[in-house]
Tab-separated table of C-alpha atoms and ligand atoms in Angstrom:
chain	number	residue	atom	x	y	z
A	28	MET	CA	0.000	0.000	0.000
A	29	ALA	CA	1.404	3.354	-1.004
A	30	LYS	CA	0.470	6.436	0.984
A	31	ILE	CA	-1.333	9.232	-0.878
A	32	LEU	CA	-1.497	12.706	0.655
A	33	ILE	CA	-4.702	14.524	-0.234
A	34	PRO	CA	-4.549	18.336	-0.359
A	35	THR	CA	-7.176	20.382	1.456
A	36	PRO	CA	-9.245	21.410	-1.623
A	37	LEU	CA	-9.755	17.747	-2.586
A	38	ARG	CA	-10.522	16.363	0.869
A	39	GLN	CA	-14.214	16.994	0.336
A	40	TYR	CA	-14.054	14.096	-2.159
A	41	THR	CA	-12.260	11.688	0.198
A	42	GLY	CA	-14.626	11.940	3.131
A	43	LYS	CA	-12.328	14.586	4.688
A	44	LEU	CA	-9.371	12.167	4.798
A	45	SER	CA	-5.967	13.846	4.469
A	46	GLN	CA	-4.243	10.556	3.724
A	47	VAL	CA	-5.416	7.471	1.874
A	48	ASP	CA	-3.573	4.171	1.437
A	49	ALA	CA	-4.014	2.423	-1.903
A	50	PRO	CA	-2.427	-0.622	-3.558
A	51	GLY	CA	-0.617	-0.606	-6.896
A	52	ASN	CA	2.822	-0.934	-8.488
A	53	THR	CA	2.613	2.202	-10.637
A	54	VAL	CA	1.250	5.716	-10.184
A	55	ALA	CA	-1.615	4.880	-12.568
A	56	ALA	CA	-2.554	1.763	-10.589
A	57	VAL	CA	-2.417	3.571	-7.254
A	58	LEU	CA	-4.552	6.448	-8.556
A	59	ASP	CA	-7.004	3.952	-10.035
A	60	ALA	CA	-7.287	2.302	-6.647
A	61	LEU	CA	-7.684	5.688	-4.995
A	62	THR	CA	-10.444	6.813	-7.342
A	63	ALA	CA	-12.149	3.421	-7.004
A	64	GLN	CA	-12.371	4.136	-3.270
A	65	HIS	CA	-13.384	7.764	-3.791
A	66	ALA	CA	-15.227	8.020	-7.097
A	67	ASP	CA	-15.994	11.754	-6.851
A	68	LEU	CA	-12.255	12.462	-6.952
A	69	ARG	CA	-11.852	11.023	-10.436
A	70	LYS	CA	-13.192	13.940	-12.431
A	71	HIS	CA	-10.944	16.323	-10.504
A	72	LEU	CA	-7.822	14.335	-11.380
A	73	TYR	CA	-8.603	13.270	-14.945
A	74	ASN	CA	-10.144	14.986	-17.960
A	75	ASP	CA	-12.785	13.343	-20.165
A	76	ALA	CA	-10.056	11.775	-22.292
A	77	GLY	CA	-8.667	10.034	-19.197
A	78	ALA	CA	-5.491	12.127	-19.003
A	79	LEU	CA	-4.278	13.726	-15.787
A	80	ARG	CA	-5.407	17.335	-15.594
A	81	SER	CA	-2.673	19.875	-16.184
A	82	TYR	CA	-3.454	21.919	-13.069
A	83	VAL	CA	-2.913	18.850	-10.885
A	84	ASN	CA	0.633	17.677	-10.310
A	85	ILE	CA	1.465	14.254	-8.903
A	86	TYR	CA	4.633	13.726	-6.924
A	87	VAL	CA	6.263	10.466	-5.873
A	88	ASN	CA	8.116	11.513	-2.750
A	89	ASP	CA	9.617	14.872	-3.809
A	90	GLU	CA	9.749	14.242	-7.580
A	91	ASP	CA	7.163	15.350	-10.133
A	92	ILE	CA	6.110	12.254	-12.136
A	93	ARG	CA	6.415	14.275	-15.363
A	94	TYR	CA	10.175	13.986	-14.842
A	95	LEU	CA	10.036	10.297	-13.907
A	96	GLN	CA	7.993	7.827	-15.958
A	97	LYS	CA	4.731	9.779	-15.750
A	98	SER	CA	1.758	7.510	-14.948
A	99	GLU	CA	3.954	4.439	-15.314
A	100	THR	CA	6.354	5.554	-12.580
A	101	PRO	CA	6.931	2.533	-10.296
A	102	VAL	CA	5.605	2.816	-6.761
A	103	THR	CA	6.515	0.749	-3.705
A	104	ASP	CA	4.830	0.521	-0.322
A	105	ALA	CA	7.513	2.824	1.082
A	106	ASP	CA	6.599	5.655	-1.332
A	107	THR	CA	4.395	8.641	-0.668
A	108	LEU	CA	2.329	10.109	-3.481
A	109	THR	CA	1.217	13.707	-3.175
A	110	ILE	CA	-1.448	15.428	-5.226
A	111	VAL	CA	-0.482	19.090	-5.553
A	112	PRO	CA	-3.148	21.188	-7.265
A	113	SER	CA	-2.533	24.801	-8.159
A	114	ILE	CA	-4.044	27.054	-5.538
A	115	ALA	CA	-6.269	31.078	-6.359
A	116	GLY	CA	-0.189	29.481	-7.038
A	117	GLY	CA	16.924	22.987	-12.838
A	118	SER	CA	17.603	24.822	-9.671
A	119	ALA	CA	19.919	27.756	-10.066
A	120	THR	CA	22.621	28.337	-7.545
A	121	LEU	CA	22.535	31.804	-6.176
A	122	THR	CA	25.861	33.511	-6.157
A	123	GLU	CA	25.019	37.104	-6.906
A	124	PRO	CA	22.506	39.249	-5.072
A	125	ILE	CA	19.523	40.115	-7.202
A	126	ALA	CA	19.214	43.851	-6.611
A	127	GLY	CA	20.443	46.046	-9.409
A	128	GLU	CA	22.321	49.236	-8.789
A	129	ALA	CA	20.057	52.113	-7.953
A	130	PRO	CA	20.605	55.245	-10.056
A	131	ASN	CA	21.874	57.045	-6.985
A	132	PRO	CA	22.699	54.253	-4.611
A	133	SER	CA	23.095	55.130	-0.969
A	134	ASP	CA	26.609	54.353	0.050
A	135	ASP	CA	26.185	54.948	3.740
A	136	LEU	CA	23.847	54.528	6.665
A	137	THR	CA	22.852	57.367	8.959
A	138	ASN	CA	23.440	57.031	12.690
A	139	GLU	CA	19.708	56.528	13.134
A	140	GLU	CA	19.808	53.662	10.629
A	141	ILE	CA	22.844	52.095	12.293
A	142	LEU	CA	20.948	52.032	15.586
A	143	ARG	CA	17.700	50.821	13.986
A	144	TYR	CA	19.362	47.961	12.099
A	145	SER	CA	22.000	47.129	14.723
A	146	ARG	CA	20.782	43.520	15.162
A	147	HIS	CA	21.223	43.033	11.414
A	148	LEU	CA	24.556	44.821	11.297
A	149	ILE	CA	26.178	42.627	13.925
A	150	MET	CA	25.526	39.495	11.853
A	151	PRO	CA	28.353	38.950	9.360
A	152	GLU	CA	25.865	37.570	6.785
A	153	VAL	CA	24.228	40.989	6.659
A	154	GLY	CA	26.624	43.574	8.057
A	155	LYS	CA	26.767	47.137	6.831
A	156	GLU	CA	27.268	45.970	3.257
A	157	GLY	CA	24.124	43.829	3.359
A	158	GLN	CA	22.060	46.529	5.008
A	159	LEU	CA	23.097	48.909	2.227
A	160	LYS	CA	21.930	46.303	-0.314
A	161	LEU	CA	18.556	46.266	1.427
A	162	LYS	CA	18.506	50.070	1.480
A	163	ASN	CA	19.167	50.199	-2.260
A	164	ALA	CA	16.693	47.416	-3.104
A	165	LYS	CA	13.338	48.000	-4.796
A	166	VAL	CA	10.570	45.488	-4.180
A	167	LEU	CA	7.025	45.436	-5.589
A	168	LEU	CA	4.243	43.830	-3.530
A	169	VAL	CA	1.285	42.861	-5.674
A	170	GLY	CA	-1.640	42.906	-3.247
A	171	ALA	CA	-1.956	44.503	0.188
A	172	GLY	CA	-4.175	41.767	1.612
A	173	GLY	CA	-3.469	38.580	3.566
A	174	LEU	CA	0.031	37.926	2.221
A	175	GLY	CA	0.768	41.611	1.630
A	176	ALA	CA	0.202	42.394	5.313
A	177	PRO	CA	3.172	40.497	6.822
A	178	LEU	CA	5.225	41.288	3.725
A	179	GLY	CA	4.636	45.013	4.094
A	180	LEU	CA	5.320	45.004	7.823
A	181	TYR	CA	8.518	42.946	7.722
A	182	LEU	CA	10.027	44.326	4.512
A	183	ALA	CA	9.533	47.883	5.764
A	184	ALA	CA	11.022	46.955	9.126
A	185	ALA	CA	13.967	45.209	7.454
A	186	GLY	CA	14.894	48.438	5.703
A	187	ILE	CA	14.054	47.746	2.050
A	188	GLY	CA	14.697	51.184	0.568
A	189	ARG	CA	11.818	51.335	-1.888
A	190	ILE	CA	8.604	49.325	-1.702
A	191	GLY	CA	5.823	49.518	-4.283
A	192	LEU	CA	2.313	48.418	-3.327
A	193	VAL	CA	-0.349	47.472	-5.872
A	194	ASP	CA	-3.927	47.339	-4.588
A	195	PHE	CA	-7.260	48.984	-5.311
A	196	ASP	CA	-9.329	47.431	-2.541
A	197	VAL	CA	-10.888	48.937	0.567
A	198	VAL	CA	-10.495	47.468	4.076
A	199	ASP	CA	-13.610	45.638	5.237
A	200	HIS	CA	-14.511	43.746	8.401
A	201	THR	CA	-13.878	40.318	6.844
A	202	ASN	CA	-10.228	41.290	6.207
A	203	LEU	CA	-9.350	41.941	9.848
A	204	HIS	CA	-8.881	38.342	11.019
A	205	ARG	CA	-5.778	37.987	8.837
A	206	GLN	CA	-4.703	41.286	7.245
A	207	VAL	CA	-2.871	42.497	10.318
A	208	ILE	CA	-1.427	45.568	8.617
A	209	HIS	CA	-4.934	47.100	8.814
A	210	GLY	CA	-6.821	47.936	12.008
A	211	THR	CA	-10.481	48.163	12.914
A	212	LYS	CA	-10.302	51.945	12.586
A	213	ASP	CA	-9.205	51.487	8.954
A	214	VAL	CA	-12.414	49.774	7.813
A	215	GLY	CA	-13.642	51.719	4.791
A	216	ARG	CA	-10.211	53.183	3.976
A	217	LYS	CA	-8.159	52.277	0.943
A	218	LYS	CA	-5.846	49.386	1.788
A	219	LEU	CA	-2.986	51.330	0.219
A	220	ASP	CA	-3.440	54.247	2.625
A	221	SER	CA	-3.925	52.036	5.638
A	222	ALA	CA	-0.878	49.873	4.819
A	223	ALA	CA	1.261	52.914	4.022
A	224	ASP	CA	0.442	54.575	7.374
A	225	ARG	CA	1.494	51.467	9.259
A	226	MET	CA	4.662	50.931	7.211
A	227	ARG	CA	5.724	54.576	7.579
A	228	ASP	CA	5.205	54.293	11.315
A	229	ILE	CA	7.402	51.186	11.412
A	230	ASN	CA	10.099	52.722	9.243
A	231	PRO	CA	9.939	56.292	7.923
A	232	ASN	CA	13.125	55.697	5.900
A	233	VAL	CA	11.280	53.539	3.355
A	234	ARG	CA	10.151	55.133	0.105
A	235	LEU	CA	6.635	53.895	-0.677
A	236	ASP	CA	5.095	53.911	-4.168
A	237	LEU	CA	1.336	53.476	-3.998
A	238	HIS	CA	-0.169	52.031	-7.186
A	239	GLU	CA	-3.941	52.220	-6.855
A	240	ILE	CA	-4.682	50.033	-9.839
A	241	ALA	CA	-5.538	46.525	-10.875
A	242	LEU	CA	-2.500	45.025	-12.561
A	243	THR	CA	-3.338	44.382	-16.236
A	244	SER	CA	-1.532	43.300	-19.390
A	245	GLU	CA	-1.506	46.959	-20.431
A	246	ASN	CA	0.121	48.412	-17.312
A	247	ALA	CA	2.125	45.489	-15.853
A	248	PHE	CA	5.453	46.237	-17.559
A	249	ALA	CA	5.376	49.915	-16.653
A	250	VAL	CA	4.449	49.208	-13.037
A	251	MET	CA	6.938	46.366	-12.516
A	252	GLU	CA	9.888	47.721	-14.466
A	253	PRO	CA	11.462	49.889	-11.716
A	254	TYR	CA	11.660	47.036	-9.198
A	255	ASP	CA	14.282	44.313	-8.646
A	256	ILE	CA	11.957	41.683	-7.190
A	257	ILE	CA	8.226	41.113	-7.561
A	258	VAL	CA	6.332	39.483	-4.690
A	259	ASP	CA	3.073	37.828	-5.670
A	260	GLY	CA	0.446	38.152	-2.963
A	261	THR	CA	-2.604	38.029	-5.216
A	262	ASP	CA	-5.734	35.968	-4.794
A	263	ASN	CA	-6.752	35.045	-8.342
A	264	PHE	CA	-5.419	32.987	-11.224
A	265	PRO	CA	-5.462	35.644	-13.999
A	266	THR	CA	-3.191	37.940	-11.955
A	267	ARG	CA	-0.913	35.050	-10.989
A	268	TYR	CA	-0.313	34.138	-14.639
A	269	LEU	CA	0.071	37.807	-15.534
A	270	VAL	CA	2.648	38.375	-12.767
A	271	ASN	CA	4.493	35.199	-13.787
A	272	ASP	CA	4.663	36.006	-17.475
A	273	ALA	CA	5.657	39.627	-16.884
A	274	CYS	CA	8.400	38.499	-14.467
A	275	VAL	CA	9.787	36.021	-17.016
A	276	LEU	CA	9.666	38.566	-19.848
A	277	LEU	CA	11.278	41.265	-17.683
A	278	GLY	CA	13.799	38.835	-16.144
A	279	LYS	CA	12.739	39.584	-12.567
A	280	PRO	CA	12.287	36.949	-9.849
A	281	ASN	CA	8.741	36.262	-8.652
A	282	VAL	CA	8.515	35.406	-4.966
A	283	TYR	CA	5.361	33.332	-4.938
A	284	GLY	CA	2.966	32.472	-2.132
A	285	SER	CA	-0.558	31.097	-2.060
A	286	ILE	CA	-2.971	30.086	0.670
A	287	PHE	CA	-6.150	28.088	1.067
A	288	ARG	CA	-7.887	27.099	4.312
A	289	PHE	CA	-5.067	25.475	6.338
A	290	GLU	CA	-2.558	25.016	3.553
A	291	GLY	CA	-0.020	27.250	1.876
A	292	GLN	CA	2.640	27.119	-0.812
A	293	ALA	CA	5.728	29.237	-1.384
A	294	THR	CA	8.538	29.219	-3.915
A	295	VAL	CA	10.631	31.514	-6.104
A	296	PHE	CA	9.647	31.490	-9.757
A	297	ALA	CA	11.232	33.140	-12.790
A	298	TYR	CA	14.725	33.381	-11.355
A	299	PRO	CA	17.093	33.148	-14.323
A	300	GLY	CA	17.615	29.440	-15.066
A	301	GLY	CA	14.891	28.377	-12.638
A	302	PRO	CA	11.308	27.310	-13.330
A	303	CYS	CA	8.301	29.593	-13.651
A	304	TYR	CA	4.699	29.191	-12.535
A	305	ARG	CA	3.731	27.865	-15.967
A	306	CYS	CA	6.443	25.183	-15.813
A	307	SER	CA	4.603	23.895	-12.777
A	308	TYR	CA	1.034	24.634	-13.880
A	309	PRO	CA	0.811	25.135	-17.667
A	310	GLU	CA	-2.922	25.813	-17.478
A	311	PRO	CA	-5.233	27.310	-14.886
A	312	PRO	CA	-8.059	25.255	-13.420
A	313	PRO	CA	-11.480	25.963	-14.897
A	314	PRO	CA	-13.159	28.957	-13.237
A	315	GLY	CA	-14.949	28.041	-10.046
A	316	LEU	CA	-13.294	24.638	-9.542
A	317	VAL	CA	-10.736	25.852	-7.023
A	318	PRO	CA	-12.514	28.024	-4.482
A	319	SER	CA	-11.029	31.358	-3.459
A	320	CYS	CA	-10.400	32.230	0.191
A	321	ALA	CA	-13.661	34.224	0.100
A	322	GLU	CA	-15.500	31.052	-0.876
A	323	GLY	CA	-13.466	28.391	0.915
A	324	GLY	CA	-12.201	30.285	3.932
A	325	VAL	CA	-8.693	30.608	5.308
A	326	LEU	CA	-7.138	30.288	8.743
A	327	GLY	CA	-6.336	33.864	9.753
A	328	ILE	CA	-2.782	33.029	10.781
A	329	LEU	CA	-1.917	31.126	7.584
A	330	PRO	CA	-1.052	34.153	5.393
A	331	GLY	CA	1.207	35.306	8.223
A	332	MET	CA	3.244	32.120	7.926
A	333	ILE	CA	3.420	32.129	4.111
A	334	GLY	CA	3.940	35.907	3.821
A	335	VAL	CA	6.828	35.736	6.271
A	336	ILE	CA	8.411	32.962	4.177
A	337	GLN	CA	8.065	35.204	1.099
A	338	ALA	CA	9.603	38.129	2.997
A	339	THR	CA	12.488	35.914	4.108
A	340	GLU	CA	13.160	34.747	0.532
A	341	THR	CA	13.008	38.341	-0.714
A	342	VAL	CA	15.621	39.480	1.805
A	343	LYS	CA	17.835	36.442	1.037
A	344	LEU	CA	17.674	37.175	-2.706
A	345	ILE	CA	18.703	40.782	-2.095
A	346	LEU	CA	21.555	39.812	0.206
A	347	GLY	CA	22.625	36.861	-1.944
A	348	ILE	CA	22.809	34.549	1.057
A	349	GLY	CA	21.593	31.068	1.872
A	350	GLU	CA	19.723	28.618	-0.311
A	351	PRO	CA	16.782	30.259	-2.019
A	352	LEU	CA	13.487	28.488	-2.763
A	353	ILE	CA	14.331	28.248	-6.456
A	354	GLY	CA	13.148	24.968	-7.982
A	355	ARG	CA	11.700	23.974	-4.613
A	356	LEU	CA	8.019	24.251	-3.816
A	357	LEU	CA	7.500	24.456	-0.070
A	358	ARG	CA	4.107	23.265	1.118
A	359	TYR	CA	2.862	23.961	4.600
A	360	ASP	CA	-0.021	22.187	6.302
A	361	ALA	CA	-1.092	24.027	9.446
A	362	LEU	CA	-3.319	21.200	10.699
A	363	GLU	CA	-0.511	18.670	10.608
A	364	MET	CA	2.041	21.406	11.373
A	365	ARG	CA	4.264	19.975	8.697
A	366	PHE	CA	6.394	21.385	5.897
A	367	ARG	CA	7.061	19.328	2.776
A	368	GLU	CA	9.276	20.201	-0.129
A	369	TYR	CA	8.851	19.262	-3.791
A	370	LYS	CA	11.198	19.729	-6.725
A	371	VAL	CA	10.016	22.058	-9.471
A	372	ARG	CA	11.992	22.002	-12.713
A	373	ARG	CA	12.202	24.453	-15.544
A	374	ASP	CA	10.312	22.892	-18.465
A	375	PRO	CA	12.220	23.317	-21.756
A	376	HIS	CA	8.807	23.239	-23.479
A	377	CYS	CA	7.308	25.913	-21.201
A	378	PRO	CA	5.381	28.381	-23.385
A	379	VAL	CA	6.899	31.389	-21.635
A	380	CYS	CA	10.304	30.440	-20.167
A	381	GLY	CA	11.088	27.404	-22.365
A	382	ASP	CA	13.679	27.098	-25.095
A	383	SER	CA	11.225	28.124	-27.847
A	384	PRO	CA	8.686	30.278	-26.079
A	385	THR	CA	5.326	30.890	-27.744
A	386	VAL	CA	4.230	33.553	-25.271
A	387	THR	CA	6.470	36.526	-25.977
A	388	ARG	CA	4.172	39.302	-24.848
A	389	LEU	CA	1.430	39.671	-22.280
A	390	ILE	CA	-1.916	38.164	-23.265
A	391	ASP	CA	-5.547	38.426	-22.127
A	392	TYR	CA	-5.369	36.577	-18.800
A	393	GLN	CA	-9.083	36.724	-18.053
A	394	GLN	CA	-9.673	34.878	-21.309
A	395	PHE	CA	-6.747	32.501	-20.644
A	396	CYS	CA	-8.343	31.566	-17.326
A	397	GLY	CA	-11.749	31.163	-18.979
A	398	ILE	CA	-13.353	33.982	-17.060
A	399	PRO	CA	-16.148	35.636	-19.044
A	400	GLN	CA	-16.209	39.401	-19.379
A	401	GLN	CA	-17.956	41.008	-16.432
A	402	VAL	CA	-21.536	41.810	-17.315
A	403	THR	CA	-23.073	44.454	-15.154
A	404	HIS	CA	-26.823	44.238	-15.087
A	405	THR	CA	-29.465	45.383	-12.696
A	406	GLU	CA	-32.262	43.169	-14.006
A	407	PRO	CA	-32.058	39.477	-13.177
A	408	ALA	CA	-30.507	37.502	-16.015
A	409	LYS	CA	-32.363	34.581	-17.566
A	410	GLY	CA	-32.817	31.856	-14.991
A	411	GLU	CA	-32.175	34.194	-12.085
A	412	ILE	CA	-34.667	35.430	-9.562
A	413	ASP	CA	-34.364	38.441	-7.280
A	414	VAL	CA	-34.398	37.947	-3.486
A	415	THR	CA	-37.419	40.243	-3.080
A	416	GLU	CA	-39.377	38.074	-5.483
A	417	VAL	CA	-38.438	34.953	-3.494
A	418	LYS	CA	-39.647	36.695	-0.328
A	419	GLN	CA	-42.965	37.554	-2.016
A	420	LYS	CA	-43.378	33.913	-3.066
A	421	ILE	CA	-42.824	32.776	0.525
A	422	ASP	CA	-45.235	35.392	1.873
A	423	ARG	CA	-48.047	34.443	-0.486
A	424	GLY	CA	-47.496	30.749	0.154
A	425	ALA	CA	-46.463	29.951	-3.415
A	426	ASP	CA	-45.810	26.288	-4.171
A	427	PHE	CA	-42.049	26.031	-4.695
A	428	VAL	CA	-38.986	24.542	-3.023
A	429	LEU	CA	-36.118	26.732	-1.849
A	430	VAL	CA	-32.859	24.750	-1.838
A	431	ASP	CA	-29.737	25.972	-0.013
A	432	VAL	CA	-26.590	24.386	-1.518
A	433	ARG	CA	-24.098	25.741	1.035
A	434	GLU	CA	-22.306	23.673	3.685
A	435	PRO	CA	-23.948	22.833	7.052
A	436	HIS	CA	-21.517	25.063	8.977
A	437	GLU	CA	-22.513	27.994	6.777
A	438	TYR	CA	-26.189	27.200	7.385
A	439	GLN	CA	-25.454	27.532	11.109
A	440	ILE	CA	-24.079	31.042	10.582
A	441	ALA	CA	-27.020	32.343	8.574
A	442	SER	CA	-30.031	30.717	6.954
A	443	ILE	CA	-33.462	31.299	5.465
A	444	PRO	CA	-35.924	29.236	7.544
A	445	GLN	CA	-37.906	27.906	4.557
A	446	ALA	CA	-34.793	26.595	2.784
A	447	LYS	CA	-33.919	22.914	2.456
A	448	LEU	CA	-30.193	22.312	2.922
A	449	ILE	CA	-28.489	20.077	0.337
A	450	PRO	CA	-24.771	20.950	0.008
A	451	LEU	CA	-23.643	21.220	-3.618
A	452	GLY	CA	-21.297	18.227	-3.253
A	453	GLU	CA	-24.211	16.021	-2.106
A	454	LEU	CA	-26.719	17.155	-4.706
A	455	GLY	CA	-25.966	14.281	-7.100
A	456	ARG	CA	-26.750	11.518	-4.638
A	457	ARG	CA	-29.639	13.338	-2.931
A	458	LEU	CA	-31.551	14.118	-6.142
A	459	GLY	CA	-34.311	11.762	-4.984
A	460	GLU	CA	-35.261	14.310	-2.317
A	461	LEU	CA	-36.361	16.735	-5.032
A	462	ASP	CA	-39.251	16.416	-7.498
A	463	PRO	CA	-38.370	17.318	-11.117
A	464	ASP	CA	-41.925	18.669	-11.567
A	465	ASP	CA	-41.634	21.163	-8.695
A	466	GLU	CA	-40.584	24.755	-9.104
A	467	ILE	CA	-37.168	25.002	-7.490
A	468	VAL	CA	-35.222	28.091	-6.424
A	469	VAL	CA	-31.585	27.500	-5.443
A	470	HIS	CA	-29.455	29.758	-3.293
A	471	CYS	CA	-25.969	29.805	-1.769
A	472	LYS	CA	-23.856	32.558	-0.219
A	473	SER	CA	-23.529	34.904	-3.181
A	474	GLY	CA	-24.820	33.029	-6.236
A	475	GLY	CA	-21.830	31.120	-7.607
A	476	ARG	CA	-22.436	27.619	-6.270
A	477	SER	CA	-26.186	27.919	-6.805
A	478	ALA	CA	-25.562	28.732	-10.484
A	479	LYS	CA	-23.668	25.431	-10.777
A	480	ALA	CA	-26.498	23.616	-8.980
A	481	VAL	CA	-29.072	25.131	-11.351
A	482	GLU	CA	-27.066	23.991	-14.366
A	483	PHE	CA	-26.709	20.501	-12.888
A	484	LEU	CA	-30.409	20.207	-12.042
A	485	ARG	CA	-31.371	21.259	-15.570
A	486	GLN	CA	-29.056	18.586	-16.976
A	487	GLN	CA	-30.862	16.107	-14.750
A	488	GLY	CA	-34.214	17.023	-16.330
A	489	PHE	CA	-35.498	19.571	-13.840
A	490	LYS	CA	-37.504	22.085	-15.890
A	491	ASP	CA	-38.368	24.969	-13.568
A	492	VAL	CA	-35.160	25.853	-11.724
A	493	SER	CA	-33.887	29.327	-10.961
A	494	ASN	CA	-30.947	30.849	-9.145
A	495	MET	CA	-31.546	33.352	-6.322
A	496	ARG	CA	-29.318	36.189	-7.447
A	497	GLY	CA	-26.765	37.419	-4.911
A	498	GLY	CA	-27.505	34.546	-2.498
A	499	ILE	CA	-28.049	34.986	1.209
A	500	LEU	CA	-25.856	38.113	1.198
A	501	ALA	CA	-28.443	39.814	-1.040
A	502	TRP	CA	-31.177	38.447	1.225
A	503	SER	CA	-29.501	40.173	4.171
A	504	ASP	CA	-29.176	43.426	2.191
A	505	LYS	CA	-32.640	43.585	0.687
A	506	VAL	CA	-34.993	41.365	2.688
A	507	ASP	CA	-33.888	40.697	6.246
A	508	PRO	CA	-30.927	42.612	7.739
A	509	LYS	CA	-31.115	40.427	10.863
A	510	VAL	CA	-29.578	37.629	8.792
A	511	PRO	CA	-25.829	38.117	9.392
A	512	LYS	CA	-23.411	38.548	6.515
A	513	TYR	CA	-20.235	36.495	6.573
B	24	LIG	ZN1	8.229	28.236	-17.384
């Protein structure tokens, strides 16, 4: 029996198991045995043609099977297989620090700086020379949210001379359990302003560039160009691929971190000679398959851990010390309190950093990730129903069934009393509880999962199914403010 480690996003298909033992002499046989035990997992690992999906990587111990014998890689009972999906993200040896020369590099520290950085200065690995490298370094943080918070705090404190921040969001109450750079008094303020105030208080010597924009293919080069290192703290796939491609094309390292629930990943992509994000994940998962932190939740402390790892790697790259996370994907599981490391290789066939790249300029990343253009409408779209109309139906005793496809723990937080709870993942096997001739209205938190449920029910022959637009959040806004928002 080989051991298979199941990542958090896929545990819903293994009855919440984090580890499954399965027999087999090859990767294919073990995965067959695994998906025989847990049938729902199959469609997440394989496409319709029976090939492994390109946003799911399989490791035997610390090696990617693409660099072994793929599905035919031999497996023994002593081996551990790991499924590493991409989450909302040849090893080079570092000899030279990454920071370029500033136009007017500082060649000295003030007495105030010497006192401030004294615990750095007394370490020979940093010293005055290293602290001057930090002072002359220019780092861009993409995102001032969960990962951006510890990054901003620690990189400012460490004395990075110039820090750019990219964000266009506003602090809200749901940010406060993890985005520790913002305080309760900052709710409603721009994250850029709130983060900048805190960073200036920590270290007034740092030059801050505030970019109140969404990074796009049009502006990415101009925004990123002045910086030595780009730190990716974003929360969505289009921006991750954009940051990756721009880093490769500009020749700047991308210090990568991503988080989901209790699990995080960190590595350094796009360092010259090292792999990039696309070497690891050539294609994004289909929209909606991998939940975001807003949909799936995240332990508040987790971005602290991963952001601090990113900050550490950034400082090491600038100083040119230690062994950087190039070609090594570090995975952290907070529940097990375990770190695991996997090799990531540069793929000579990679479309952006390979030997014959096909992506030589920035593309449309929304389209690449299969995300349709945002349609702004005020009238319900076809198949959607407004919350006020659902309320009227309930009030007049209309004959219909309201189905809530969220999880039971969400139902405990907030619910509509008339709703019948059938979590989306259970809908397939609980179809018998619904009558295809009934009128059915489906709701979730904000409308995403219920849209999938509506599509599924229609495929199953249900004729009169509609999606409650905006979910229970809209219900709280427009029908019953006593229902809490979460
Ligand atoms: Zn690549």
